[in-house]
GROMACS .gro file of C-alpha atoms in nm:
model
   96
    1UNK     CA    1   0.000   0.000   0.000
    2UNK     CA    2   0.135   0.341  -0.095
    3UNK     CA    3   0.072   0.683   0.047
    4UNK     CA    4  -0.079   0.772   0.380
    5UNK     CA    5  -0.426   0.765   0.531
    6UNK     CA    6  -0.634   1.080   0.498
    7UNK     CA    7  -0.829   1.140   0.818
    8UNK     CA    8  -1.066   1.405   0.682
    9UNK     CA    9  -1.133   1.632   0.389
   10UNK     CA   10  -1.348   1.939   0.347
   11UNK     CA   11  -1.598   1.954   0.064
   12UNK     CA   12  -1.519   2.319  -0.010
   13UNK     CA   13  -1.279   2.574   0.134
   14UNK     CA   14  -1.460   2.892   0.239
   15UNK     CA   15  -1.790   2.796   0.079
   16UNK     CA   16  -1.941   3.141   0.148
   17UNK     CA   17  -1.656   3.341  -0.009
   18UNK     CA   18  -1.652   3.466  -0.366
   19UNK     CA   19  -1.379   3.692  -0.504
   20UNK     CA   20  -1.237   3.795  -0.838
   21UNK     CA   21  -0.882   3.791  -0.701
   22UNK     CA   22  -0.868   3.416  -0.632
   23UNK     CA   23  -1.037   3.102  -0.760
   24UNK     CA   24  -1.343   3.058  -0.541
   25UNK     CA   25  -1.683   2.893  -0.559
   26UNK     CA   26  -1.994   2.952  -0.351
   27UNK     CA   27  -2.153   2.633  -0.218
   28UNK     CA   28  -2.484   2.669  -0.034
   29UNK     CA   29  -2.633   2.408   0.204
   30UNK     CA   30  -2.840   2.234  -0.064
   31UNK     CA   31  -2.542   2.214  -0.300
   32UNK     CA   32  -2.332   2.078  -0.015
   33UNK     CA   33  -2.598   1.817   0.051
   34UNK     CA   34  -2.602   1.717  -0.317
   35UNK     CA   35  -2.224   1.695  -0.336
   36UNK     CA   36  -2.200   1.492  -0.014
   37UNK     CA   37  -2.485   1.271  -0.133
   38UNK     CA   38  -2.273   1.162  -0.429
   39UNK     CA   39  -1.925   1.169  -0.275
   40UNK     CA   40  -1.985   0.998   0.060
   41UNK     CA   41  -2.150   0.681  -0.079
   42UNK     CA   42  -1.880   0.659  -0.348
   43UNK     CA   43  -1.605   0.675  -0.087
   44UNK     CA   44  -1.773   0.423   0.142
   45UNK     CA   45  -1.843   0.177  -0.142
   46UNK     CA   46  -1.472   0.184  -0.217
   47UNK     CA   47  -1.369   0.119   0.142
   48UNK     CA   48  -1.257   0.475   0.212
   49UNK     CA   49  -1.346   0.586   0.565
   50UNK     CA   50  -1.214   0.943   0.537
   51UNK     CA   51  -1.435   1.181   0.735
   52UNK     CA   52  -1.612   1.446   0.529
   53UNK     CA   53  -1.627   1.798   0.672
   54UNK     CA   54  -1.840   2.089   0.561
   55UNK     CA   55  -1.843   2.467   0.618
   56UNK     CA   56  -1.461   2.513   0.642
   57UNK     CA   57  -1.505   2.883   0.703
   58UNK     CA   58  -1.491   3.153   0.971
   59UNK     CA   59  -1.633   3.159   1.323
   60UNK     CA   60  -1.843   3.464   1.240
   61UNK     CA   61  -2.045   3.248   0.998
   62UNK     CA   62  -2.160   2.998   1.261
   63UNK     CA   63  -2.526   3.055   1.171
   64UNK     CA   64  -2.454   2.946   0.815
   65UNK     CA   65  -2.273   2.637   0.944
   66UNK     CA   66  -2.581   2.554   1.150
   67UNK     CA   67  -2.803   2.582   0.841
   68UNK     CA   68  -2.559   2.368   0.647
   69UNK     CA   69  -2.561   2.097   0.913
   70UNK     CA   70  -2.941   2.100   0.919
   71UNK     CA   71  -2.938   2.033   0.545
   72UNK     CA   72  -2.647   1.790   0.517
   73UNK     CA   73  -2.562   1.679   0.871
   74UNK     CA   74  -2.679   1.326   0.803
   75UNK     CA   75  -2.419   1.301   0.524
   76UNK     CA   76  -2.113   1.482   0.661
   77UNK     CA   77  -1.913   1.405   0.973
   78UNK     CA   78  -1.872   1.758   1.101
   79UNK     CA   79  -1.746   2.105   1.024
   80UNK     CA   80  -1.408   2.272   0.978
   81UNK     CA   81  -1.336   2.628   1.092
   82UNK     CA   82  -1.106   2.923   1.016
   83UNK     CA   83  -1.001   3.199   1.253
   84UNK     CA   84  -1.008   3.489   1.005
   85UNK     CA   85  -1.332   3.627   1.147
   86UNK     CA   86  -1.524   3.590   1.469
   87UNK     CA   87  -1.420   3.407   1.784
   88UNK     CA   88  -1.390   3.034   1.858
   89UNK     CA   89  -1.629   3.071   2.152
   90UNK     CA   90  -1.914   3.029   1.901
   91UNK     CA   91  -1.821   2.661   1.894
   92UNK     CA   92  -1.942   2.629   2.254
   93UNK     CA   93  -2.299   2.663   2.123
   94UNK     CA   94  -2.245   2.484   1.795
   95UNK     CA   95  -2.389   2.135   1.795
   96UNK     CA   96  -2.392   1.899   1.499
   0.00000   0.00000   0.00000
């Protein structure tokens, strides 16, 4: 066996950010659900247990992460976070 195990991957980096200065792509909760609905079964059918994370964005967007988990929480394993905006204390109230 070659390579190394991948513990987790995020579906989209900064899914709420769109800019002309860098390659970006908006991904709303329903699109995340659709993407996870295809990707997760494909991974599992091929024996890949890598955790799938959503959101992967800033603390000040915790409400959007909550909406995303309501839409796709049955498909993804959790959320990833950045510290560019907001404060990590929002995670105290964040529940999958």
